Coordinates of C-alpha atoms and ligand atoms in Angstrom, one line a residue:
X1 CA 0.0 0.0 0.0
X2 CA 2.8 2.5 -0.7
X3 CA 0.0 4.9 -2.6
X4 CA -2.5 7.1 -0.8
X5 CA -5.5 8.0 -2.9
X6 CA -6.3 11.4 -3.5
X7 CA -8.4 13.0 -0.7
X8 CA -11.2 13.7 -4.0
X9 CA -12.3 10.2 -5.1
X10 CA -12.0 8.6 -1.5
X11 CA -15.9 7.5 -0.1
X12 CA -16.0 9.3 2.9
X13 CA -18.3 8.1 5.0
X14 CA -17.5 10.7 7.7
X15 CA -18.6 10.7 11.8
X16 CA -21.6 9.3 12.4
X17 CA -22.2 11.7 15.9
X18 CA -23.7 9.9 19.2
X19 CA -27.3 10.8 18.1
X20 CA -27.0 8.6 15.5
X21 CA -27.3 5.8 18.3
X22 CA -30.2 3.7 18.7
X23 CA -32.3 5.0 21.2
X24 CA -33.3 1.2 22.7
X25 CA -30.0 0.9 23.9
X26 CA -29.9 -3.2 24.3
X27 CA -27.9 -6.0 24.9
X28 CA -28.0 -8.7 22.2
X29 CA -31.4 -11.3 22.9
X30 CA -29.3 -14.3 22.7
X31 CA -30.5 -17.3 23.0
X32 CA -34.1 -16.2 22.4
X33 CA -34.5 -17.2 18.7
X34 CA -37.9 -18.3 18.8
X35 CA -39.1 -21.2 16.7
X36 CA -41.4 -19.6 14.3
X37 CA -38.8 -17.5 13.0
X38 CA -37.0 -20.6 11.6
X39 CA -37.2 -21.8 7.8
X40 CA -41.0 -22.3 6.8
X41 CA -41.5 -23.9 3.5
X42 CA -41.9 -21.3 1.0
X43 CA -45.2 -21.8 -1.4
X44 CA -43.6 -20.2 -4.5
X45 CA -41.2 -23.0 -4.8
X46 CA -43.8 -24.9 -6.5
X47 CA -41.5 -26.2 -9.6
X48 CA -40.2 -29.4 -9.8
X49 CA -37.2 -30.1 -10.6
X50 CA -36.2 -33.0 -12.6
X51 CA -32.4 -33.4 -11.9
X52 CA -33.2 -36.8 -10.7
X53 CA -34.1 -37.8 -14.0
X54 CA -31.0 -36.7 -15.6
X55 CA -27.6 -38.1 -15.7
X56 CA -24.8 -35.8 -13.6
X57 CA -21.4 -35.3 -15.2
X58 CA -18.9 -37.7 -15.5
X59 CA -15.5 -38.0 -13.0
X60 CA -13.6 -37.4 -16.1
X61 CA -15.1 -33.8 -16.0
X62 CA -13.5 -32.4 -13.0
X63 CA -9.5 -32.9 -12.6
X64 CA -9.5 -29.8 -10.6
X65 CA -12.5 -29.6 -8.2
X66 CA -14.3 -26.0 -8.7
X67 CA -17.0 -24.3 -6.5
X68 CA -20.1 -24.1 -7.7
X69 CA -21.0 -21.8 -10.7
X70 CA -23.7 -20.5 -8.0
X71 CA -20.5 -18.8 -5.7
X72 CA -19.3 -17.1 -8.7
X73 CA -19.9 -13.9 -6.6
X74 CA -17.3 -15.5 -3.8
X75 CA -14.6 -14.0 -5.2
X76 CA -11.2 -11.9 -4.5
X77 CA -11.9 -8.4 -5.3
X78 CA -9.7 -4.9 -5.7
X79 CA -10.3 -1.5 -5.0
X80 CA -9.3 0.3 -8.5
X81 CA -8.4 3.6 -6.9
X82 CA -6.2 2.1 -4.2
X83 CA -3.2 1.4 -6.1
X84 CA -1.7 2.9 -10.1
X85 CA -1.0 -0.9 -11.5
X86 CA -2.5 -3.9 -10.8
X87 CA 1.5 -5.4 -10.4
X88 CA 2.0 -3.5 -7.5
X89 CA -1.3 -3.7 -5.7
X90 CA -3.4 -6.2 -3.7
X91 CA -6.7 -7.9 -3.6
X92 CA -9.0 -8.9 -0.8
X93 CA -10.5 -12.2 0.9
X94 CA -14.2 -12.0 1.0
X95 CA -14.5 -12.4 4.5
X96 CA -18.3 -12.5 4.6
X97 CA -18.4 -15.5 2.4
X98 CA -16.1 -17.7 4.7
X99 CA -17.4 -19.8 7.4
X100 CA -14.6 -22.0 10.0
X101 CA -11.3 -20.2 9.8
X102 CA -9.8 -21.7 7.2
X103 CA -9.2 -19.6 3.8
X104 CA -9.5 -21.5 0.9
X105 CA -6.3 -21.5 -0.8
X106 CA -8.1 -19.3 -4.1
X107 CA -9.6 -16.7 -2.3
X108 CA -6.4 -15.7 0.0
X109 CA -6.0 -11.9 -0.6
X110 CA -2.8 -11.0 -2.6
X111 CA -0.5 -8.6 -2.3
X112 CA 2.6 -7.9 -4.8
X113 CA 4.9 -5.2 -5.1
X114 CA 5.9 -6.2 -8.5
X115 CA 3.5 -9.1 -9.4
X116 CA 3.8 -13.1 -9.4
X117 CA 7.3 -14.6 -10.1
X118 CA 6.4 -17.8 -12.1
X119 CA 9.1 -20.1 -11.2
X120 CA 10.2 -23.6 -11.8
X121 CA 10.5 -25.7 -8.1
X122 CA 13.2 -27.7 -10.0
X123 CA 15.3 -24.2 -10.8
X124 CA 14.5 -22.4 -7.7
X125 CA 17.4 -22.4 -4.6
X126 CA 17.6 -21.3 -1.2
X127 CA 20.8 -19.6 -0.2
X128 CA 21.6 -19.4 3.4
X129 CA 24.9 -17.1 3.9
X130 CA 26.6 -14.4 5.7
X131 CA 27.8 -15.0 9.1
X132 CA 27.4 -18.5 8.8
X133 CA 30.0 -21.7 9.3
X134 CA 29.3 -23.3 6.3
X135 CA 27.1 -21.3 3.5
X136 CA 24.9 -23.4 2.2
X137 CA 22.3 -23.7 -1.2
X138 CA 19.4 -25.9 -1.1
X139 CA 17.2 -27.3 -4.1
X140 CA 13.7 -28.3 -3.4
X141 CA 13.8 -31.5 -2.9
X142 CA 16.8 -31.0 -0.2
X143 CA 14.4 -29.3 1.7
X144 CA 11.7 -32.1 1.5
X145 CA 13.7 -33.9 2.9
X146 CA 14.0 -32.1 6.5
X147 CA 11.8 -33.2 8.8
X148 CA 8.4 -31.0 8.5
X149 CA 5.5 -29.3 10.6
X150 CA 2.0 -28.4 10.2
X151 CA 0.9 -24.9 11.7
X152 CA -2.4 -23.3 10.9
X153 CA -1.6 -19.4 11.0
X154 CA -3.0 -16.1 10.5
X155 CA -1.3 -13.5 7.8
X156 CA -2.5 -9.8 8.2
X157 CA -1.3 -6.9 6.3
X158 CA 0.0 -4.3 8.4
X159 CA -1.8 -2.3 5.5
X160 CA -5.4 -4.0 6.4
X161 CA -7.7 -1.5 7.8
X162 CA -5.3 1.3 6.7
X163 CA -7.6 3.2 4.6
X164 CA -10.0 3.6 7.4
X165 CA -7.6 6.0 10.1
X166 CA -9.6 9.4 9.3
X167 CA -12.7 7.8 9.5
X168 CA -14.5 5.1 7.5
X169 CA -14.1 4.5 4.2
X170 CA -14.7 1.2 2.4
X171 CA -17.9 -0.2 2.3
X172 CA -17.5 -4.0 3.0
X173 CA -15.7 -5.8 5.2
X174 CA -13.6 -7.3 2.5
X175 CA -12.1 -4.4 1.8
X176 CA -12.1 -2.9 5.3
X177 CA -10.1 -6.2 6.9
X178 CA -9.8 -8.6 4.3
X179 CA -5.5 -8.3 3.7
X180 CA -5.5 -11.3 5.9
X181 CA -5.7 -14.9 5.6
X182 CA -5.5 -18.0 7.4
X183 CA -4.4 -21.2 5.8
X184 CA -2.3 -24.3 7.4
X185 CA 1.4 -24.3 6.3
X186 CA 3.8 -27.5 6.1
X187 CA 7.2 -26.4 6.0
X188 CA 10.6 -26.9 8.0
X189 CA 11.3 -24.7 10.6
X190 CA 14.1 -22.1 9.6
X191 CA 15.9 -23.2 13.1
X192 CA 16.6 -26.6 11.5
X193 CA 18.1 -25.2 8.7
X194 CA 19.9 -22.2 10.2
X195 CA 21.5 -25.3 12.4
X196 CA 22.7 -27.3 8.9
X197 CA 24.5 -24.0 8.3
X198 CA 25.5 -23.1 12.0
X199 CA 25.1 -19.8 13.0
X200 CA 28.1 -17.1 14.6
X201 CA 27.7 -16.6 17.7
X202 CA 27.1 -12.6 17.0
X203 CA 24.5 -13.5 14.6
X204 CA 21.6 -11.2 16.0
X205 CA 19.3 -10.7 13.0
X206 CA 18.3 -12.4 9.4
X207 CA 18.0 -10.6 6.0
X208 CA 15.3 -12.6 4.1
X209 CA 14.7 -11.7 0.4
X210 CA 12.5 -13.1 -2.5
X211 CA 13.1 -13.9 -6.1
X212 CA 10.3 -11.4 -7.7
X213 CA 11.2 -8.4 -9.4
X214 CA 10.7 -6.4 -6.3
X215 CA 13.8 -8.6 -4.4
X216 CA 11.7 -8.0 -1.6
X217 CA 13.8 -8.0 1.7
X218 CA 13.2 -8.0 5.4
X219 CA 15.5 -8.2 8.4
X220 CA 14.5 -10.7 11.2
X221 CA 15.8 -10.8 14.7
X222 CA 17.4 -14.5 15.4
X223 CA 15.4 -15.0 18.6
X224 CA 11.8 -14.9 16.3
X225 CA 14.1 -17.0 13.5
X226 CA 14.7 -20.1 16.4
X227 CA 11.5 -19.6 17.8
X228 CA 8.2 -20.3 15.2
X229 CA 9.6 -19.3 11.6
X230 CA 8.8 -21.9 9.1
X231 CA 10.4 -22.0 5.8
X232 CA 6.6 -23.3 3.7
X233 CA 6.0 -25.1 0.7
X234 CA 2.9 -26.2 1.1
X235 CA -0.2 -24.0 2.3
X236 CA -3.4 -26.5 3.0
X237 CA -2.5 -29.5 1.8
X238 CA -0.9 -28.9 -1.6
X239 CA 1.6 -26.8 -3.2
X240 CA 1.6 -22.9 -2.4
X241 CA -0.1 -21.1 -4.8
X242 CA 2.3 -19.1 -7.4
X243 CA 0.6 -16.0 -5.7
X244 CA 1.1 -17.0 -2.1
X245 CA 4.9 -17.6 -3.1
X246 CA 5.0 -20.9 -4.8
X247 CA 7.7 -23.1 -4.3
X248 CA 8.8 -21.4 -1.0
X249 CA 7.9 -18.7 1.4
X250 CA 8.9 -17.5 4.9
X251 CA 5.7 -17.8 7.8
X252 CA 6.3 -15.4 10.2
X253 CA 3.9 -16.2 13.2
X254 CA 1.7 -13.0 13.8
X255 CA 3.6 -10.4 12.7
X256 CA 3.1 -8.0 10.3
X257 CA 2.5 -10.0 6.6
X258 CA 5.6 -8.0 4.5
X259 CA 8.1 -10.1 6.3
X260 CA 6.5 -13.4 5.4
X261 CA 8.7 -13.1 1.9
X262 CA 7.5 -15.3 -1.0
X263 CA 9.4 -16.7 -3.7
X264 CA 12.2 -17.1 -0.7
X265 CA 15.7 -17.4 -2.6
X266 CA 18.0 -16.2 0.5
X267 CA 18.9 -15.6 4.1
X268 CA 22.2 -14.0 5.3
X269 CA 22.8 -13.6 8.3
X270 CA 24.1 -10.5 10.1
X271 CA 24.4 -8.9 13.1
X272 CA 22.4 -5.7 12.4
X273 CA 19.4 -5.2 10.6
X274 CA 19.4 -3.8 7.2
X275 CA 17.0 -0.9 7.6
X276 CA 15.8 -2.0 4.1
X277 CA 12.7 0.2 2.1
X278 CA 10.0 -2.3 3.4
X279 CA 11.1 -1.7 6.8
X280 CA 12.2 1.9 6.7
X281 CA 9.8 4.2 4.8
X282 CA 7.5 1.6 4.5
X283 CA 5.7 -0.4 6.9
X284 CA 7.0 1.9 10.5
X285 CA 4.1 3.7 12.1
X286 CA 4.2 7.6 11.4
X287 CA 3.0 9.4 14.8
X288 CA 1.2 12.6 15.1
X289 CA 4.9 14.0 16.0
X290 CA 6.4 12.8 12.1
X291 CA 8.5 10.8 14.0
X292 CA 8.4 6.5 12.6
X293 CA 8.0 4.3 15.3
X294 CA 10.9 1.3 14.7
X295 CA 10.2 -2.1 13.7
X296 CA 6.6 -3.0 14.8
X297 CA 6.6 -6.5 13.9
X298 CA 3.7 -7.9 16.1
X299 CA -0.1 -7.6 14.7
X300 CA -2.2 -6.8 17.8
X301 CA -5.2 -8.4 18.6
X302 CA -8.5 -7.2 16.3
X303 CA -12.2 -8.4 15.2
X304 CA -14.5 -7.5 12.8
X305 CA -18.1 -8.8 12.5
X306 CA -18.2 -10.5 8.8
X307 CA -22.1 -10.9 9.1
X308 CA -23.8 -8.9 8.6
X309 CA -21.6 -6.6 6.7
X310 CA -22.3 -3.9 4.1
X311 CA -21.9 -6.7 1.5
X312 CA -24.1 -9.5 3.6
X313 CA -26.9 -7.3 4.8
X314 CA -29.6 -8.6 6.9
X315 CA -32.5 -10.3 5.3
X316 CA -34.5 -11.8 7.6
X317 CA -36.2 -10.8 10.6
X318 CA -36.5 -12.9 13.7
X319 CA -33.3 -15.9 13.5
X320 CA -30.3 -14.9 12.7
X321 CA -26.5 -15.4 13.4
X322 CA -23.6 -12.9 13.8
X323 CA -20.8 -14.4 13.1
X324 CA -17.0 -12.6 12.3
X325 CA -13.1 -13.4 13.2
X326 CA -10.5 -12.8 16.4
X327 CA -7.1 -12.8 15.8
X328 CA -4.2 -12.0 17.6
X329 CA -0.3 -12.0 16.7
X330 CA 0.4 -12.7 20.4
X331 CA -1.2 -15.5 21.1
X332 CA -4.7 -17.0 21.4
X333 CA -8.4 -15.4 21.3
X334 CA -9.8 -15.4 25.4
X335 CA -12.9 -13.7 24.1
X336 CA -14.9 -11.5 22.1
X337 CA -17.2 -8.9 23.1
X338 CA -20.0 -7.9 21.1
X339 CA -22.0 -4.8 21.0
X340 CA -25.3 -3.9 19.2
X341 CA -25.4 -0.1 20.6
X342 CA -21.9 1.0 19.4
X343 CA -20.3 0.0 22.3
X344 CA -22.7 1.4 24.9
X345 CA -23.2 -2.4 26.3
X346 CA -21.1 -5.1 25.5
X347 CA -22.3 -9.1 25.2
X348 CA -20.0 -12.3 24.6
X349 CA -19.7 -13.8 21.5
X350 CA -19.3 -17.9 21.2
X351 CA -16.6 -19.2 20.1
X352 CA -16.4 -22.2 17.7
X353 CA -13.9 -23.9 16.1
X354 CA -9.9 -24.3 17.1
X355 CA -8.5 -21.8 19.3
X356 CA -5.1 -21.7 18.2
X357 CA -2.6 -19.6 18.6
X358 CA -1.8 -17.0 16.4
X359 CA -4.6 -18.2 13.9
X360 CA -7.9 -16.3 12.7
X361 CA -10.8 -17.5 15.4
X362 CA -14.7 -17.8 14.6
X363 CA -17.6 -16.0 16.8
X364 CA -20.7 -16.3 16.7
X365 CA -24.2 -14.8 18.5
X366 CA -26.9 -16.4 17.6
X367 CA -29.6 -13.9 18.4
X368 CA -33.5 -12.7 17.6
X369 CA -33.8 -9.5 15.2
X370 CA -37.2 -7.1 15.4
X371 CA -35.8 -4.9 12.7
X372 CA -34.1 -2.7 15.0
X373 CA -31.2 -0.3 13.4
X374 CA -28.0 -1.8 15.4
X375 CA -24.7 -0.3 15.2
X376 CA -22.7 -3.6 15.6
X377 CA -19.2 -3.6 17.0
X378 CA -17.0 -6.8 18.3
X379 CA -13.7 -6.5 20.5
X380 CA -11.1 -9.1 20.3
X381 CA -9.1 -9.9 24.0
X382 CA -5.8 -12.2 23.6
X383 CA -4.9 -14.5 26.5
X384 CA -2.1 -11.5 27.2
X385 CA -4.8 -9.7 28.6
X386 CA -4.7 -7.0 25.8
X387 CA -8.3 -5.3 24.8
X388 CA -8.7 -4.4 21.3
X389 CA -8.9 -0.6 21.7
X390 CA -11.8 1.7 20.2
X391 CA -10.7 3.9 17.2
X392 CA -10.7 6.9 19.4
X393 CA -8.4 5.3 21.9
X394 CA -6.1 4.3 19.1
X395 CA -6.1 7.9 17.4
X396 CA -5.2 9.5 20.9
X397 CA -1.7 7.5 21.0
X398 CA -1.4 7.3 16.9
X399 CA -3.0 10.3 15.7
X400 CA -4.2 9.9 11.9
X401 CA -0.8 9.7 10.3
X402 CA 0.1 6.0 9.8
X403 CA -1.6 3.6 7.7
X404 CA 0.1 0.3 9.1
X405 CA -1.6 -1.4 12.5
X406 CA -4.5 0.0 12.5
X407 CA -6.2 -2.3 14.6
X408 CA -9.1 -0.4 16.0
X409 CA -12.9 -1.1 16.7
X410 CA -14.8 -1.6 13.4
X411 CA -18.4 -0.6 13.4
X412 CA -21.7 -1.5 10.9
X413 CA -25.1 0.8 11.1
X414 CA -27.6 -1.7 10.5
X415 CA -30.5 -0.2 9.5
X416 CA -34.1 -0.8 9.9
X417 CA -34.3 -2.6 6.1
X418 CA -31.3 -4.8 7.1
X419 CA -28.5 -2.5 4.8
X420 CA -25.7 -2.2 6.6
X421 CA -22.8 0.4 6.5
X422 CA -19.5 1.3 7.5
X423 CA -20.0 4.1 9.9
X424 CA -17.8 5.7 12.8
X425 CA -18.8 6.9 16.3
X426 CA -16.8 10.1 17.5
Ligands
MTE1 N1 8.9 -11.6 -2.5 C1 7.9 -10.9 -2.0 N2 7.4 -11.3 -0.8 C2 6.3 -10.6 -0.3 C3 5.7 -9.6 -1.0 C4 6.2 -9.2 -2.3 O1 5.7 -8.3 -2.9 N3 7.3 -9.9 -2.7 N4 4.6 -8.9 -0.4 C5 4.6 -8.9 1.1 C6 3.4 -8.3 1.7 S1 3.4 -6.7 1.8 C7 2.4 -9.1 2.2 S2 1.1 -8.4 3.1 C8 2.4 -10.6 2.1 C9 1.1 -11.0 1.3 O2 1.1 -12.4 1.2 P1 0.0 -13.0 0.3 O3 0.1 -12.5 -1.1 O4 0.2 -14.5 0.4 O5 -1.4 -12.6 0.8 O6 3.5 -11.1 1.4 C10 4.7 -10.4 1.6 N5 5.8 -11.0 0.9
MO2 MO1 1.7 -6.0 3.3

C-alpha cells in the first residue's frame, strides 16, 4: 500500500455523531431465537425439478474440483483507486463469504509489489549465507527432505484497515479487513536449517529476500528465527499457490505479513538489521509528532463482525446469526465482546472452532432480530490480557498519520431494512 489515494475520489463516510445511536440501547437477545422464525416452506417453490431424472457429469469432467457456478460472486476483489497498477497492488478475501477459519487457498488476498514470479521448483534455490560456518544452497527436494511441521496461522497486512484512520471508508468488510488470511502451512522450521549452516555466535538478526522483481527484503531478529519461523512449501495441503509464493515462502507467526517473503531465494545472516525500504519508509508507524516508530513487527489483537456486513446485509427478521473473526499475533483469542449499541453495552460472543494460537478465530451470536437499526461492533481480548482498543483510543496514542496497524474497533449501522454500512462513532 505504498500509494495514498487522492483525498477527492475517497468515499467518505465521515462521523456518524452519538445521536446517531439507537435509542433502545440493548444487549443482544441471545438465545431467544424463537421457533417460528426458523425456515417455513416457501409456497412459490412450486417447480419441480427433474435433476433426478437426468444423468450428472462424469468423474472425467472435473481434474480440478471447482466451487459451484452458484459462488461465482465469492470471489477476490480490488479497490481500483487504491493502487496505479494492478502489479503492485493487492486484492481482498471476502470475509463475509467464509465460514470456519480456514481460507480457501483461491480466495487468499494477494498482495505484490511487483507481481507473481512464475518459477520452476526444479530451478528455484535457497541460499543461506553471511555470518554462517558453512554457507549453504538448497534445491527443493533438499528441503523435502528435512523433517516438516503443520501450523495453521493467521497473515494480516500491516496495510489491512489502513484506509479507514480518518474515519470510515470502504464499504465491505472485505475491503475494510480482508488483507488477511489464514491457511495451514507444512514447511521446515528455519531453526533446522539455520542449524545445517551453524550460526556465529554474534548472529543477531536475518535478512530474508524473494526472487520477484521487487527482491523483496526483510530483516528478522534471530530470537523470532529459532523460535516459530517456518520455511513453507505447502499451504493447506498442496503446493503454495504461485501467488502466495510458490515453491517457497517464509511464515512469520503474527507479525506483520511483508516479512512473510515469498518466492524465498536467501537468508544472510548478520548482526544488524538492514534498515531495508520495506522496513524503513514503508511499513513503520508515522505518529502525530512525524517521527516512525521502529520495527513494529507484532499484529495486535483485532475483530470485525463479517455478518452482517455492508456486502451481507440482513435479510430476515426474527433468527439470525452474527458471526466474524478474532485474531491475535500474540497468542490465542480469550474472548470477544459484542456490541449492538456501538459500544454502549457489551455481550460475549461464542466461540467455535480451534483456538489456536496465532490463527484467525470464529464468533458467533446467535440472536432474535425485530428490525431494530444496530450499530454492531466486536472487541477481540488475547490470552495476554490486551483489549482491542476503540478507534478513538487508538487515534489518541497514533493520531491519523500512519496507515500500518491499524487495529481499532470496526463498526456496521444496520438499518431498519437490514442495509448495513461502514460508519464511525466520535
Ligand atoms: N517476495 C515478496 N514477498 C512478499 C511480498 C512481495 O511483494 N514480494 N509482499 C509482502 C506483503 S506486503 C504481504 S502483506 C504478504 C502478502 O502475502 P499473500 O500475497 O500471500 O497474501 O507477502 C509479503 N511477501
Ligand atoms: Mo503487506
Amino acid at each position: 500500500m505504498s500509494k495514498q489515494a487522492p483525498k477527492d475520489v475517497l468515499n467518505r463516510r465521515g462521523f456518524l455523531g452519538a445521536a446517531g445511536l439507537l435509542a433502545a440501547g440493548a444487549a443482544l437477545p441471545i438465545g431467544k431465537a424463537k421457533a417460528e422464525a426458523a425456515a417455513q416452506p416457501d409456497p412459490a417453490i412450486t417447480e419441480v425439478h427433474d435433476f433426478n431424472k437426468l444423468l450428472g457429469d462424469g468423474v472425467d469432467r472435473r481434474p480440478y474440483g471447482m466451487p459451484s457456478k452458484y459462488e461465482k460472486h465469492v470471489v477476490r476483489r480490488d479497490v481500483g483507486w487504491l493502487t496505479a497498477s494492478a502489479e503492485s497492488s493487492v486484492n481482498f478475501t471476502p470475509l463475509h463469504e467464509l465460514d470456519g477459519i480456514i481460507t480457501p487457498s483461491g480466495l487468499c488476498f494477494e498482495r505484490h509489489h511487483s507481481g507473481v514470479a512464475e518459477i520452476n521448483p526444479a530451478d528455484h534455490r535457497l541460499m543461506i549465507n553471511g555470518l554462517v560456518e558453512k554457507p549453504l544452497v538448497f534445491t527443493m527436494e533438499d528441503i523435502k527432505r528435512m523433517p516438516r511441521v503443520n501450523r495453521i496461522y493467521f497473515l494480516e497486512c500491516a496495510a489491512n484497515s489502513g484506509m479507514e484512520w480518518r474515519g470510515a471508508q470502504l464499504n465491505g468488510c472485505q475491503f475494510t479487513h480482508g488483507m488477511v488470511h489464514n491457511v495451514m502451512y507444512t514447511g521446515v522450521p528455519l531453526k533446522v536449517l539455520l542449524d545445517e549452516a551453524g550460526l556465529k555466535p554474534n548472529v543477531k538478526w536475518l535478512m530474508l529476500e524473494g526472487a520477484d522483481a521487487a527482491g523483496l527484503n526483510r530483516s528478522l531478529p534471530i530470537d523470532k528465527a529459532l523460535n516459530d519461523v517456518l520455511i513453507a512449501f505447502a499451504m493447506n495441503g498442496e503446493a503454495l499457490r504461485p501467488e502466495q509464493g510458490y515453491p517457497l515462502r517464509a511464515v512469520i507467526p503474527g507479525w506483520q505479513g511483508n516479512m512473510w517473503v515469498k518466492w524465498l531465494r536467501r537468508i544472510e545472516a548478520g548482526d544488524m538489521p538492514w534498515q531495508t525500504r520495506e522496513e524503513t519508509s514503508k511499513y513503520t508507524d508515522l505518529m502525530p509528532d512525524g517521527r516512525a516508530r521502529k520495527h513494529t513487527f507484532v499484529m495486535d489483537a483485532k475483530s470485525v463482525v463479517t455478518n452482517p456486513s455492508p456486502q451481507a446485509p440482513l435479510k430476515h427478521k426474527g433468527r439470525n446469526v452474527l458471526s466474524g473473526f478474532a485474531w491475535s499475533g500474540r497468542g490465542t483469542i480469550k474472548r470477544v465482546d459484542v456490541s449492538i449499541d456501538g459500544g454502549r453495552n457489551w455481550g460475549t460472543a461464542r466461540l467455535d472452532g480451534p483456538i489456536l494460537d496465532k490463527s484467525l478465530t470464529r464468533f458467533y451470536v446467535d440472536f432474535d432480530w425485530n428490525g431494530q437499526e444496530m450499530m454492531i461492533q466486536s472487541r477481540a481480548i488475547d490470552d495476554t490480557g490486551y483489549v482491542q482498543p476503540s478507534k478513538p483510543e487508538l487515534r489518541k496514542i497514533r493520531g491519523v498519520n500512519s496507515i500500518y496497524h491499524n487495529n481499532g474497533i470496526q463498526t456496521w449501522l444496520v438499518r431498519a431494512n437490514g442495509e448495513t454500512e461502514n460508519v464511525e462513532i466520535s
